[in-house]
PDB file of C-alpha atoms in Angstrom:
ATOM      1  CA  UNK A  20      85.516   5.474  99.749  1.00 45.00           C
ATOM      2  CA  UNK A  21      86.940   1.608  99.428  1.00 49.00           C
ATOM      3  CA  UNK A  22      86.729  -0.611 102.446  1.00 57.00           C
ATOM      4  CA  UNK A  23      89.127  -3.479 102.534  1.00 60.00           C
ATOM      5  CA  UNK A  24      87.161  -5.571 105.401  1.00 71.00           C
ATOM      6  CA  UNK A  25      88.806  -8.603 104.872  1.00 87.00           C
ATOM      7  CA  UNK A  26      89.399 -10.547 108.816  1.00 93.00           C
ATOM      8  CA  UNK A  27      92.598 -12.503 108.928  1.00 95.00           C
ATOM      9  CA  UNK A  28      92.384 -16.141 107.881  1.00 95.00           C
ATOM     10  CA  UNK A  29      90.834 -18.704 109.872  1.00 95.00           C
ATOM     11  CA  UNK A  30      92.918 -20.214 112.824  1.00 96.00           C
ATOM     12  CA  UNK A  31      92.991 -22.622 116.003  1.00 96.00           C
ATOM     13  CA  UNK A  32      93.824 -22.154 119.659  1.00 97.00           C
ATOM     14  CA  UNK A  33      97.906 -23.780 120.171  1.00 96.00           C
ATOM     15  CA  UNK A  34      96.886 -23.617 123.785  1.00 97.00           C
ATOM     16  CA  UNK A  35      93.443 -23.701 125.446  1.00 97.00           C
ATOM     17  CA  UNK A  36      92.071 -24.607 128.976  1.00 98.00           C
ATOM     18  CA  UNK A  37      89.496 -24.334 131.825  1.00 98.00           C
ATOM     19  CA  UNK A  38      90.336 -21.967 134.669  1.00 98.00           C
ATOM     20  CA  UNK A  39      88.678 -22.965 138.172  1.00 98.00           C
ATOM     21  CA  UNK A  40      87.498 -19.632 138.920  1.00 98.00           C
ATOM     22  CA  UNK A  41      86.010 -20.745 142.587  1.00 95.00           C
ATOM     23  CA  UNK A  42      81.921 -21.132 143.400  1.00 92.00           C
ATOM     24  CA  UNK A  43      81.806 -24.864 141.261  1.00 96.00           C
ATOM     25  CA  UNK A  44      82.555 -22.498 138.128  1.00 97.00           C
ATOM     26  CA  UNK A  45      85.054 -23.251 135.213  1.00 98.00           C
ATOM     27  CA  UNK A  46      86.015 -20.507 132.439  1.00 98.00           C
ATOM     28  CA  UNK A  47      86.688 -22.147 129.372  1.00 98.00           C
ATOM     29  CA  UNK A  48      89.982 -19.961 127.995  1.00 98.00           C
ATOM     30  CA  UNK A  49      91.810 -20.027 124.714  1.00 98.00           C
ATOM     31  CA  UNK A  50      95.115 -18.953 123.108  1.00 98.00           C
ATOM     32  CA  UNK A  51      95.956 -18.494 119.370  1.00 97.00           C
ATOM     33  CA  UNK A  52      98.715 -16.779 117.454  1.00 97.00           C
ATOM     34  CA  UNK A  53     102.299 -15.402 118.436  1.00 97.00           C
ATOM     35  CA  UNK A  54     103.104 -16.568 122.149  1.00 97.00           C
ATOM     36  CA  UNK A  55     105.044 -13.671 122.278  1.00 96.00           C
ATOM     37  CA  UNK A  56     103.264 -10.973 120.782  1.00 97.00           C
ATOM     38  CA  UNK A  57     101.303  -8.348 121.970  1.00 97.00           C
ATOM     39  CA  UNK A  58      98.470  -9.297 124.224  1.00 98.00           C
ATOM     40  CA  UNK A  59      95.391  -9.033 123.114  1.00 98.00           C
ATOM     41  CA  UNK A  60      91.933 -10.166 124.547  1.00 98.00           C
ATOM     42  CA  UNK A  61      88.545 -10.416 123.146  1.00 98.00           C
ATOM     43  CA  UNK A  62      85.467 -10.032 125.474  1.00 98.00           C
ATOM     44  CA  UNK A  63      82.386 -11.512 124.207  1.00 98.00           C
ATOM     45  CA  UNK A  64      79.020 -10.057 124.186  1.00 96.00           C
ATOM     46  CA  UNK A  65      75.553 -10.894 124.980  1.00 95.00           C
ATOM     47  CA  UNK A  66      75.741 -10.926 127.898  1.00 97.00           C
ATOM     48  CA  UNK A  67      76.114 -14.897 127.629  1.00 96.00           C
ATOM     49  CA  UNK A  68      77.047 -15.238 124.295  1.00 96.00           C
ATOM     50  CA  UNK A  69      80.229 -16.953 124.070  1.00 95.00           C
ATOM     51  CA  UNK A  70      83.104 -16.487 121.970  1.00 95.00           C
ATOM     52  CA  UNK A  71      82.846 -17.885 118.389  1.00 92.00           C
ATOM     53  CA  UNK A  72      85.963 -18.833 116.498  1.00 95.00           C
ATOM     54  CA  UNK A  73      85.039 -15.624 114.327  1.00 94.00           C
ATOM     55  CA  UNK A  74      86.557 -13.366 117.214  1.00 96.00           C
ATOM     56  CA  UNK A  75      89.942 -14.996 116.736  1.00 96.00           C
ATOM     57  CA  UNK A  76      90.194 -13.694 112.970  1.00 96.00           C
ATOM     58  CA  UNK A  77      90.094  -9.814 114.315  1.00 96.00           C
ATOM     59  CA  UNK A  78      93.420  -9.422 115.546  1.00 95.00           C
ATOM     60  CA  UNK A  79      97.292 -10.081 113.542  1.00 96.00           C
ATOM     61  CA  UNK A  80      98.066 -13.309 114.612  1.00 96.00           C
ATOM     62  CA  UNK A  81     101.734 -12.645 113.468  1.00 95.00           C
ATOM     63  CA  UNK A  82     102.169 -10.062 115.998  1.00 95.00           C
ATOM     64  CA  UNK A  83      99.336 -10.893 118.734  1.00 97.00           C
ATOM     65  CA  UNK A  84      98.977 -13.128 121.681  1.00 98.00           C
ATOM     66  CA  UNK A  85      95.125 -13.432 121.293  1.00 98.00           C
ATOM     67  CA  UNK A  86      93.287 -14.928 124.259  1.00 98.00           C
ATOM     68  CA  UNK A  87      89.722 -15.464 124.214  1.00 98.00           C
ATOM     69  CA  UNK A  88      87.395 -16.785 126.831  1.00 98.00           C
ATOM     70  CA  UNK A  89      83.606 -17.974 127.751  1.00 98.00           C
ATOM     71  CA  UNK A  90      82.195 -15.806 130.510  1.00 98.00           C
ATOM     72  CA  UNK A  91      80.558 -18.040 133.353  1.00 98.00           C
ATOM     73  CA  UNK A  92      78.000 -20.073 132.245  1.00 97.00           C
ATOM     74  CA  UNK A  93      78.138 -19.362 128.331  1.00 98.00           C
ATOM     75  CA  UNK A  94      80.003 -21.403 125.861  1.00 97.00           C
ATOM     76  CA  UNK A  95      82.356 -23.917 126.835  1.00 98.00           C
ATOM     77  CA  UNK A  96      82.116 -22.812 130.509  1.00 98.00           C
ATOM     78  CA  UNK A  97      80.468 -24.798 133.553  1.00 98.00           C
ATOM     79  CA  UNK A  98      78.397 -25.167 134.527  1.00 98.00           C
ATOM     80  CA  UNK A  99      75.977 -24.101 131.701  1.00 98.00           C
ATOM     81  CA  UNK A 100      73.516 -21.370 132.597  1.00 97.00           C
ATOM     82  CA  UNK A 101      71.036 -24.026 130.141  1.00 96.00           C
ATOM     83  CA  UNK A 102      70.757 -25.676 133.141  1.00 95.00           C
ATOM     84  CA  UNK A 103      68.383 -24.661 135.429  1.00 94.00           C
ATOM     85  CA  UNK A 104      69.708 -26.230 138.090  1.00 94.00           C
ATOM     86  CA  UNK A 105      72.734 -23.591 137.949  1.00 96.00           C
ATOM     87  CA  UNK A 106      73.477 -21.215 140.489  1.00 94.00           C
ATOM     88  CA  UNK A 107      73.482 -18.249 138.977  1.00 96.00           C
ATOM     89  CA  UNK A 108      74.224 -16.203 142.318  1.00 95.00           C
ATOM     90  CA  UNK A 109      77.644 -16.889 141.538  1.00 96.00           C
ATOM     91  CA  UNK A 110      77.558 -14.515 138.055  1.00 98.00           C
ATOM     92  CA  UNK A 111      77.726 -11.167 138.226  1.00 98.00           C
ATOM     93  CA  UNK A 112      79.737  -8.785 137.056  1.00 98.00           C
ATOM     94  CA  UNK A 113      81.915  -8.334 139.996  1.00 98.00           C
ATOM     95  CA  UNK A 114      82.563 -12.580 139.450  1.00 98.00           C
ATOM     96  CA  UNK A 115      83.513 -11.861 135.557  1.00 98.00           C
ATOM     97  CA  UNK A 116      85.674  -8.900 136.277  1.00 98.00           C
ATOM     98  CA  UNK A 117      87.574 -11.417 139.055  1.00 98.00           C
ATOM     99  CA  UNK A 118      87.529 -13.882 136.360  1.00 98.00           C
ATOM    100  CA  UNK A 119      89.249 -11.736 133.695  1.00 98.00           C
ATOM    101  CA  UNK A 120      92.265 -11.101 136.647  1.00 98.00           C
ATOM    102  CA  UNK A 121      92.628 -14.649 137.351  1.00 98.00           C
ATOM    103  CA  UNK A 122      93.575 -15.284 133.708  1.00 98.00           C
ATOM    104  CA  UNK A 123      95.635 -12.615 133.193  1.00 98.00           C
ATOM    105  CA  UNK A 124      97.722 -14.347 135.761  1.00 98.00           C
ATOM    106  CA  UNK A 125      97.296 -17.505 135.164  1.00 97.00           C
ATOM    107  CA  UNK A 126      98.582 -16.790 131.700  1.00 98.00           C
ATOM    108  CA  UNK A 127     101.513 -14.342 133.175  1.00 98.00           C
ATOM    109  CA  UNK A 128     100.113 -11.431 131.302  1.00 98.00           C
ATOM    110  CA  UNK A 129     101.757  -7.955 132.203  1.00 98.00           C
ATOM    111  CA  UNK A 130      99.319  -5.740 130.632  1.00 98.00           C
ATOM    112  CA  UNK A 131      96.904  -6.584 127.297  1.00 98.00           C
ATOM    113  CA  UNK A 132      94.545  -4.588 124.602  1.00 98.00           C
ATOM    114  CA  UNK A 133      90.975  -5.020 125.423  1.00 98.00           C
ATOM    115  CA  UNK A 134      89.248  -5.181 122.287  1.00 98.00           C
ATOM    116  CA  UNK A 135      84.729  -6.039 122.943  1.00 98.00           C
ATOM    117  CA  UNK A 136      81.701  -5.308 121.084  1.00 97.00           C
ATOM    118  CA  UNK A 137      78.132  -4.449 122.801  1.00 97.00           C
ATOM    119  CA  UNK A 138      77.790  -6.037 126.645  1.00 98.00           C
ATOM    120  CA  UNK A 139      81.802  -6.940 125.851  1.00 98.00           C
ATOM    121  CA  UNK A 140      82.021  -2.821 125.894  1.00 98.00           C
ATOM    122  CA  UNK A 141      79.887  -2.803 129.408  1.00 98.00           C
ATOM    123  CA  UNK A 142      82.488  -5.788 130.735  1.00 98.00           C
ATOM    124  CA  UNK A 143      85.912  -4.211 129.399  1.00 98.00           C
ATOM    125  CA  UNK A 144      84.898  -0.604 130.310  1.00 98.00           C
ATOM    126  CA  UNK A 145      84.161  -2.428 134.355  1.00 98.00           C
ATOM    127  CA  UNK A 146      87.190  -4.169 134.110  1.00 98.00           C
ATOM    128  CA  UNK A 147      90.115  -1.537 133.011  1.00 98.00           C
ATOM    129  CA  UNK A 148      88.212   0.842 135.642  1.00 98.00           C
ATOM    130  CA  UNK A 149      88.785  -1.495 137.845  1.00 98.00           C
ATOM    131  CA  UNK A 150      92.257  -2.913 137.129  1.00 98.00           C
ATOM    132  CA  UNK A 151      93.589   0.545 134.860  1.00 98.00           C
ATOM    133  CA  UNK A 152      97.245  -0.605 135.255  1.00 98.00           C
ATOM    134  CA  UNK A 153      96.887  -3.491 133.425  1.00 98.00           C
ATOM    135  CA  UNK A 154      95.479  -2.688 130.346  1.00 98.00           C
ATOM    136  CA  UNK A 155      97.638  -0.683 127.530  1.00 97.00           C
ATOM    137  CA  UNK A 156      94.802   0.501 125.107  1.00 98.00           C
ATOM    138  CA  UNK A 157      90.978  -0.624 124.723  1.00 98.00           C
ATOM    139  CA  UNK A 158      89.050  -1.156 121.110  1.00 98.00           C
ATOM    140  CA  UNK A 159      85.149  -1.264 121.652  1.00 98.00           C
ATOM    141  CA  UNK A 160      82.598  -1.251 119.254  1.00 97.00           C
ATOM    142  CA  UNK A 161      78.482  -1.456 119.830  1.00 97.00           C
ATOM    143  CA  UNK A 162      79.152   0.685 122.593  1.00 98.00           C
ATOM    144  CA  UNK A 163      76.854   0.456 126.140  1.00 98.00           C
ATOM    145  CA  UNK A 164      77.274   1.040 129.623  1.00 98.00           C
ATOM    146  CA  UNK A 165      74.362  -1.492 130.473  1.00 98.00           C
ATOM    147  CA  UNK A 166      72.862   1.349 132.635  1.00 98.00           C
ATOM    148  CA  UNK A 167      69.511   0.685 133.342  1.00 97.00           C
ATOM    149  CA  UNK A 168      67.963   3.518 131.527  1.00 97.00           C
ATOM    150  CA  UNK A 169      69.965   2.177 128.399  1.00 98.00           C
ATOM    151  CA  UNK A 170      68.392  -1.688 129.441  1.00 97.00           C
ATOM    152  CA  UNK A 171      64.787   0.117 129.497  1.00 97.00           C
ATOM    153  CA  UNK A 172      65.032   1.664 125.700  1.00 97.00           C
ATOM    154  CA  UNK A 173      66.209  -1.636 124.601  1.00 97.00           C
ATOM    155  CA  UNK A 174      63.136  -4.233 126.657  1.00 97.00           C
ATOM    156  CA  UNK A 175      60.877  -1.048 126.422  1.00 97.00           C
ATOM    157  CA  UNK A 176      61.223   1.922 124.749  1.00 96.00           C
ATOM    158  CA  UNK A 177      62.204   0.605 121.624  1.00 96.00           C
ATOM    159  CA  UNK A 178      58.662  -0.933 121.338  1.00 96.00           C
ATOM    160  CA  UNK A 179      57.551   2.989 119.802  1.00 95.00           C
ATOM    161  CA  UNK A 180      59.315   1.458 116.562  1.00 95.00           C
ATOM    162  CA  UNK A 181      58.062  -2.260 116.929  1.00 95.00           C
ATOM    163  CA  UNK A 182      55.114  -2.111 118.487  1.00 96.00           C
ATOM    164  CA  UNK A 183      53.688  -5.604 116.983  1.00 96.00           C
ATOM    165  CA  UNK A 184      56.625  -7.607 118.372  1.00 96.00           C
ATOM    166  CA  UNK A 185      57.044  -5.664 121.464  1.00 96.00           C
ATOM    167  CA  UNK A 186      53.311  -6.800 122.317  1.00 96.00           C
ATOM    168  CA  UNK A 187      54.092 -10.434 121.782  1.00 97.00           C
ATOM    169  CA  UNK A 188      57.092 -10.083 124.232  1.00 97.00           C
ATOM    170  CA  UNK A 189      54.599  -8.852 127.440  1.00 97.00           C
ATOM    171  CA  UNK A 190      52.305 -11.234 126.085  1.00 96.00           C
ATOM    172  CA  UNK A 191      54.883 -13.549 126.894  1.00 97.00           C
ATOM    173  CA  UNK A 192      55.542 -12.630 130.374  1.00 96.00           C
ATOM    174  CA  UNK A 193      51.655 -12.929 132.342  1.00 94.00           C
ATOM    175  CA  UNK A 194      50.794 -10.273 135.081  1.00 93.00           C
ATOM    176  CA  UNK A 195      53.609  -7.727 133.529  1.00 94.00           C
ATOM    177  CA  UNK A 196      51.724  -4.415 133.098  1.00 93.00           C
ATOM    178  CA  UNK A 197      51.015  -2.788 129.752  1.00 91.00           C
ATOM    179  CA  UNK A 198      53.825  -0.712 129.903  1.00 92.00           C
ATOM    180  CA  UNK A 199      56.065  -3.518 130.231  1.00 92.00           C
ATOM    181  CA  UNK A 200      57.488  -2.088 133.702  1.00 95.00           C
ATOM    182  CA  UNK A 201      59.069  -5.387 135.521  1.00 96.00           C
ATOM    183  CA  UNK A 202      59.100  -7.036 132.376  1.00 98.00           C
ATOM    184  CA  UNK A 203      63.295  -7.805 132.404  1.00 98.00           C
ATOM    185  CA  UNK A 204      62.660  -9.036 135.639  1.00 97.00           C
ATOM    186  CA  UNK A 205      59.535 -11.516 134.670  1.00 98.00           C
ATOM    187  CA  UNK A 206      61.545 -13.227 131.912  1.00 98.00           C
ATOM    188  CA  UNK A 207      64.740 -13.477 134.272  1.00 97.00           C
ATOM    189  CA  UNK A 208      62.441 -15.668 136.399  1.00 97.00           C
ATOM    190  CA  UNK A 209      60.585 -17.590 133.578  1.00 97.00           C
ATOM    191  CA  UNK A 210      64.215 -18.164 131.937  1.00 97.00           C
ATOM    192  CA  UNK A 211      65.018 -20.222 135.066  1.00 95.00           C
ATOM    193  CA  UNK A 212      61.975 -21.774 135.579  1.00 95.00           C
ATOM    194  CA  UNK A 213      62.227 -25.665 136.610  1.00 94.00           C
ATOM    195  CA  UNK A 214      59.929 -26.309 134.111  1.00 96.00           C
ATOM    196  CA  UNK A 215      61.896 -27.147 130.252  1.00 96.00           C
ATOM    197  CA  UNK A 216      58.825 -25.861 128.344  1.00 97.00           C
ATOM    198  CA  UNK A 217      58.090 -22.937 130.390  1.00 97.00           C
ATOM    199  CA  UNK A 218      62.211 -21.869 129.826  1.00 97.00           C
ATOM    200  CA  UNK A 219      61.873 -22.638 125.873  1.00 97.00           C
ATOM    201  CA  UNK A 220      58.784 -20.927 125.356  1.00 97.00           C
ATOM    202  CA  UNK A 221      60.578 -17.723 127.653  1.00 98.00           C
ATOM    203  CA  UNK A 222      63.918 -17.921 125.690  1.00 98.00           C
ATOM    204  CA  UNK A 223      62.150 -18.176 122.221  1.00 97.00           C
ATOM    205  CA  UNK A 224      60.128 -15.086 123.024  1.00 98.00           C
ATOM    206  CA  UNK A 225      63.280 -13.121 124.132  1.00 98.00           C
ATOM    207  CA  UNK A 226      65.269 -13.979 121.042  1.00 97.00           C
ATOM    208  CA  UNK A 227      61.996 -13.285 118.400  1.00 96.00           C
ATOM    209  CA  UNK A 228      62.359  -9.503 120.418  1.00 97.00           C
ATOM    210  CA  UNK A 229      66.028  -9.165 120.437  1.00 96.00           C
ATOM    211  CA  UNK A 230      65.549 -10.387 116.703  1.00 95.00           C
ATOM    212  CA  UNK A 231      63.070  -7.069 115.969  1.00 95.00           C
ATOM    213  CA  UNK A 232      65.632  -4.982 116.980  1.00 95.00           C
ATOM    214  CA  UNK A 233      67.642  -6.147 114.422  1.00 93.00           C
ATOM    215  CA  UNK A 234      64.642  -6.316 111.768  1.00 88.00           C
ATOM    216  CA  UNK A 235      66.342  -3.030 109.911  1.00 86.00           C
ATOM    217  CA  UNK A 236      69.549  -4.476 109.798  1.00 89.00           C
ATOM    218  CA  UNK A 237      68.524  -8.046 108.714  1.00 82.00           C
ATOM    219  CA  UNK A 238      65.368  -7.038 106.560  1.00 74.00           C
ATOM    220  CA  UNK A 239      63.974 -10.354 107.909  1.00 72.00           C
ATOM    221  CA  UNK A 240      66.798 -12.623 105.888  1.00 74.00           C
ATOM    222  CA  UNK A 241      68.002 -14.026 108.769  1.00 81.00           C
ATOM    223  CA  UNK A 242      67.511 -14.155 112.794  1.00 87.00           C
ATOM    224  CA  UNK A 243      70.788 -14.319 114.186  1.00 89.00           C
ATOM    225  CA  UNK A 244      69.187 -14.683 118.304  1.00 91.00           C
ATOM    226  CA  UNK A 245      66.493 -17.442 117.533  1.00 91.00           C
ATOM    227  CA  UNK A 246      69.088 -19.250 114.759  1.00 90.00           C
ATOM    228  CA  UNK A 247      71.528 -20.511 117.992  1.00 90.00           C
ATOM    229  CA  UNK A 248      71.749 -23.813 119.210  1.00 90.00           C
ATOM    230  CA  UNK A 249      69.032 -24.608 122.065  1.00 91.00           C
ATOM    231  CA  UNK A 250      71.304 -24.638 124.446  1.00 94.00           C
ATOM    232  CA  UNK A 251      73.399 -21.771 123.310  1.00 96.00           C
ATOM    233  CA  UNK A 252      70.227 -19.625 122.908  1.00 96.00           C
ATOM    234  CA  UNK A 253      68.651 -20.964 126.496  1.00 97.00           C
ATOM    235  CA  UNK A 254      72.004 -19.355 128.180  1.00 97.00           C
ATOM    236  CA  UNK A 255      72.028 -16.601 126.296  1.00 97.00           C
ATOM    237  CA  UNK A 256      68.345 -15.392 127.483  1.00 98.00           C
ATOM    238  CA  UNK A 257      68.949 -16.419 130.760  1.00 98.00           C
ATOM    239  CA  UNK A 258      72.370 -14.419 131.568  1.00 98.00           C
ATOM    240  CA  UNK A 259      71.096 -11.641 129.508  1.00 98.00           C
ATOM    241  CA  UNK A 260      67.693 -11.255 131.864  1.00 98.00           C
ATOM    242  CA  UNK A 261      69.397 -12.321 134.941  1.00 98.00           C
ATOM    243  CA  UNK A 262      72.215  -9.263 134.427  1.00 98.00           C
ATOM    244  CA  UNK A 263      69.494  -6.708 132.583  1.00 98.00           C
ATOM    245  CA  UNK A 264      67.460  -7.175 136.033  1.00 97.00           C
ATOM    246  CA  UNK A 265      70.163  -5.753 138.190  1.00 97.00           C
ATOM    247  CA  UNK A 266      71.738  -3.729 136.367  1.00 97.00           C
ATOM    248  CA  UNK A 267      74.789  -5.420 135.542  1.00 98.00           C
ATOM    249  CA  UNK A 268      75.259  -4.817 139.251  1.00 97.00           C
ATOM    250  CA  UNK A 269      76.617  -1.612 138.153  1.00 98.00           C
ATOM    251  CA  UNK A 270      75.336   1.788 139.812  1.00 97.00           C
ATOM    252  CA  UNK A 271      73.575   4.030 137.549  1.00 97.00           C
ATOM    253  CA  UNK A 272      75.979   5.945 135.207  1.00 97.00           C
ATOM    254  CA  UNK A 273      79.426   4.877 137.182  1.00 98.00           C
ATOM    255  CA  UNK A 274      81.391   3.585 134.047  1.00 98.00           C
ATOM    256  CA  UNK A 275      80.908   6.820 132.813  1.00 98.00           C
ATOM    257  CA  UNK A 276      81.068   9.007 136.289  1.00 97.00           C
ATOM    258  CA  UNK A 277      84.631   6.971 136.897  1.00 97.00           C
ATOM    259  CA  UNK A 278      85.999   7.211 133.516  1.00 97.00           C
ATOM    260  CA  UNK A 279      88.489   9.385 134.529  1.00 95.00           C
ATOM    261  CA  UNK A 280      89.825   5.964 136.080  1.00 97.00           C
ATOM    262  CA  UNK A 281      90.874   5.414 132.171  1.00 97.00           C
ATOM    263  CA  UNK A 282      93.152   8.363 131.853  1.00 96.00           C
ATOM    264  CA  UNK A 283      95.992   8.150 129.981  1.00 96.00           C
ATOM    265  CA  UNK A 284      94.992   4.286 128.602  1.00 97.00           C
ATOM    266  CA  UNK A 285      94.604   5.154 124.460  1.00 97.00           C
ATOM    267  CA  UNK A 286      91.097   4.169 123.605  1.00 98.00           C
ATOM    268  CA  UNK A 287      89.113   3.696 120.197  1.00 98.00           C
ATOM    269  CA  UNK A 288      85.032   4.165 120.006  1.00 98.00           C
ATOM    270  CA  UNK A 289      83.433   2.707 116.864  1.00 98.00           C
ATOM    271  CA  UNK A 290      79.901   2.716 116.943  1.00 98.00           C
ATOM    272  CA  UNK A 291      76.788   2.301 113.743  1.00 97.00           C
ATOM    273  CA  UNK A 292      74.667   5.440 113.660  1.00 97.00           C
ATOM    274  CA  UNK A 293      72.307   3.241 113.072  1.00 96.00           C
ATOM    275  CA  UNK A 294      72.205   1.009 116.075  1.00 96.00           C
ATOM    276  CA  UNK A 295      68.888   0.609 117.707  1.00 96.00           C
ATOM    277  CA  UNK A 296      70.118  -1.695 120.077  1.00 96.00           C
ATOM    278  CA  UNK A 297      72.935   0.923 121.459  1.00 96.00           C
ATOM    279  CA  UNK A 298      71.591   4.106 120.141  1.00 97.00           C
ATOM    280  CA  UNK A 299      75.117   6.215 119.677  1.00 97.00           C
ATOM    281  CA  UNK A 300      73.811   8.718 122.428  1.00 97.00           C
ATOM    282  CA  UNK A 301      75.683   6.840 125.243  1.00 98.00           C
ATOM    283  CA  UNK A 302      78.902   6.731 123.265  1.00 98.00           C
ATOM    284  CA  UNK A 303      79.050  10.485 123.011  1.00 98.00           C
ATOM    285  CA  UNK A 304      78.749  10.971 126.354  1.00 98.00           C
ATOM    286  CA  UNK A 305      81.260   8.183 127.414  1.00 98.00           C
ATOM    287  CA  UNK A 306      83.874  10.333 124.568  1.00 97.00           C
ATOM    288  CA  UNK A 307      83.356  13.628 126.401  1.00 96.00           C
ATOM    289  CA  UNK A 308      84.236  11.536 129.590  1.00 96.00           C
ATOM    290  CA  UNK A 309      87.250  10.000 128.082  1.00 96.00           C
ATOM    291  CA  UNK A 310      89.578  12.209 126.371  1.00 90.00           C
ATOM    292  CA  UNK A 311      92.186   9.252 125.768  1.00 94.00           C
ATOM    293  CA  UNK A 312      89.383   7.904 123.239  1.00 97.00           C
ATOM    294  CA  UNK A 313      88.831   8.291 119.928  1.00 97.00           C
ATOM    295  CA  UNK A 314      85.080   8.014 118.492  1.00 98.00           C
ATOM    296  CA  UNK A 315      83.838   7.137 115.032  1.00 98.00           C
ATOM    297  CA  UNK A 316      80.320   6.917 114.391  1.00 98.00           C
ATOM    298  CA  UNK A 317      80.348   4.923 111.105  1.00 97.00           C
ATOM    299  CA  UNK A 318      76.938   5.914 109.004  1.00 95.00           C
ATOM    300  CA  UNK A 319      75.646   2.883 107.481  1.00 94.00           C
ATOM    301  CA  UNK A 320      76.057   1.015 110.361  1.00 95.00           C
ATOM    302  CA  UNK A 321      73.765  -0.990 113.081  1.00 95.00           C
ATOM    303  CA  UNK A 322      74.521  -2.750 116.047  1.00 96.00           C
ATOM    304  CA  UNK A 323      75.279  -5.912 113.553  1.00 93.00           C
ATOM    305  CA  UNK A 324      77.618  -3.116 112.083  1.00 93.00           C
ATOM    306  CA  UNK A 325      78.746  -3.338 108.175  1.00 93.00           C
ATOM    307  CA  UNK A 326      81.635  -3.037 105.873  1.00 94.00           C
ATOM    308  CA  UNK A 327      82.599  -0.238 106.783  1.00 95.00           C
ATOM    309  CA  UNK A 328      82.607  -0.354 110.571  1.00 95.00           C
ATOM    310  CA  UNK A 329      84.466  -3.777 110.267  1.00 96.00           C
ATOM    311  CA  UNK A 330      87.344  -2.166 108.249  1.00 95.00           C
ATOM    312  CA  UNK A 331      87.944   0.882 110.791  1.00 96.00           C
ATOM    313  CA  UNK A 332      88.053  -2.018 113.546  1.00 97.00           C
ATOM    314  CA  UNK A 333      90.062  -4.160 111.857  1.00 96.00           C
ATOM    315  CA  UNK A 334      91.995  -1.194 111.330  1.00 96.00           C
ATOM    316  CA  UNK A 335      92.720   0.063 114.659  1.00 97.00           C
ATOM    317  CA  UNK A 336      92.960  -2.682 116.182  1.00 97.00           C
ATOM    318  CA  UNK A 337      95.850  -3.374 113.680  1.00 95.00           C
ATOM    319  CA  UNK A 338      97.175   0.348 114.701  1.00 95.00           C
ATOM    320  CA  UNK A 339      97.189  -0.669 118.558  1.00 96.00           C
ATOM    321  CA  UNK A 340      98.501  -4.021 118.119  1.00 91.00           C
ATOM    322  CA  UNK A 341     101.516  -1.872 116.734  1.00 84.00           C
ATOM    323  CA  UNK A 342     101.976   0.304 119.205  1.00 76.00           C
ATOM    324  CA  UNK A 343     104.845  -0.535 122.325  1.00 74.00           C
ATOM    325  CA  UNK A 344     103.688  -2.543 125.172  1.00 66.00           C
TER     326      UNK A 344
END
């Protein structure tokens, strides 16, 4: 099979701004493409990764009104989680859902297509189940529902494949028992420590573990988490540990249990068979609970995708972009 996974050309925002969402937080947003086109909200991953310019290129700017935002504490949003003085109590899944709805109202969008991957799939699902009447379609890749069992797999269970790296990860959190119980909560404390040296080491250890789980995909040729600029890296590790130490403030299994709220919303779930970060079992469960979603498992893709996976995502977004609003 031949794939033509060519993203749209680079594009600059035609509008951008900072949205005051309360609690001293201001969320960065930008809008690209056709102002009269179909609204598409891009929901970035992480949590805490922020929106890069590449995400603007996933959707047809001629047919779509492309809206991106940096979730609280990361990217260009303020205050930034890399600053230990930033209060993380006001950074939860419920806060992010409220921010998305406030942004929708600010931009006068009636309904929008949601596109997200990894953590972005969790947040998109949580938003859609809270506000199903505001969602026209959903396209998700590298799907996770951020259950505690899924987080436990990533930060403890995957150790059976990468024992050397996991030993180093566990050693970075003194006092954590040999089985790693409580390791994410320990890193949540360390990445918010007032001592910059402690924060820097914890961030480096966290990112090194994240990169190790991607080793099968990168073959060590790149370290996508470690290679980030320091402020972005600090915010990413702190926000990730903060969210996962609290089960993303979601009742265990709630997004699967409440998938019926998505009835009538067309969906596409696109997932790599080789994804070690988010094993394919979760997306299989979600597809069974959400009959309006079509599931595609891409055999050669992991968490970071592949040409075949990118091709499928682009084609699906193009198809939904042409659907009636």
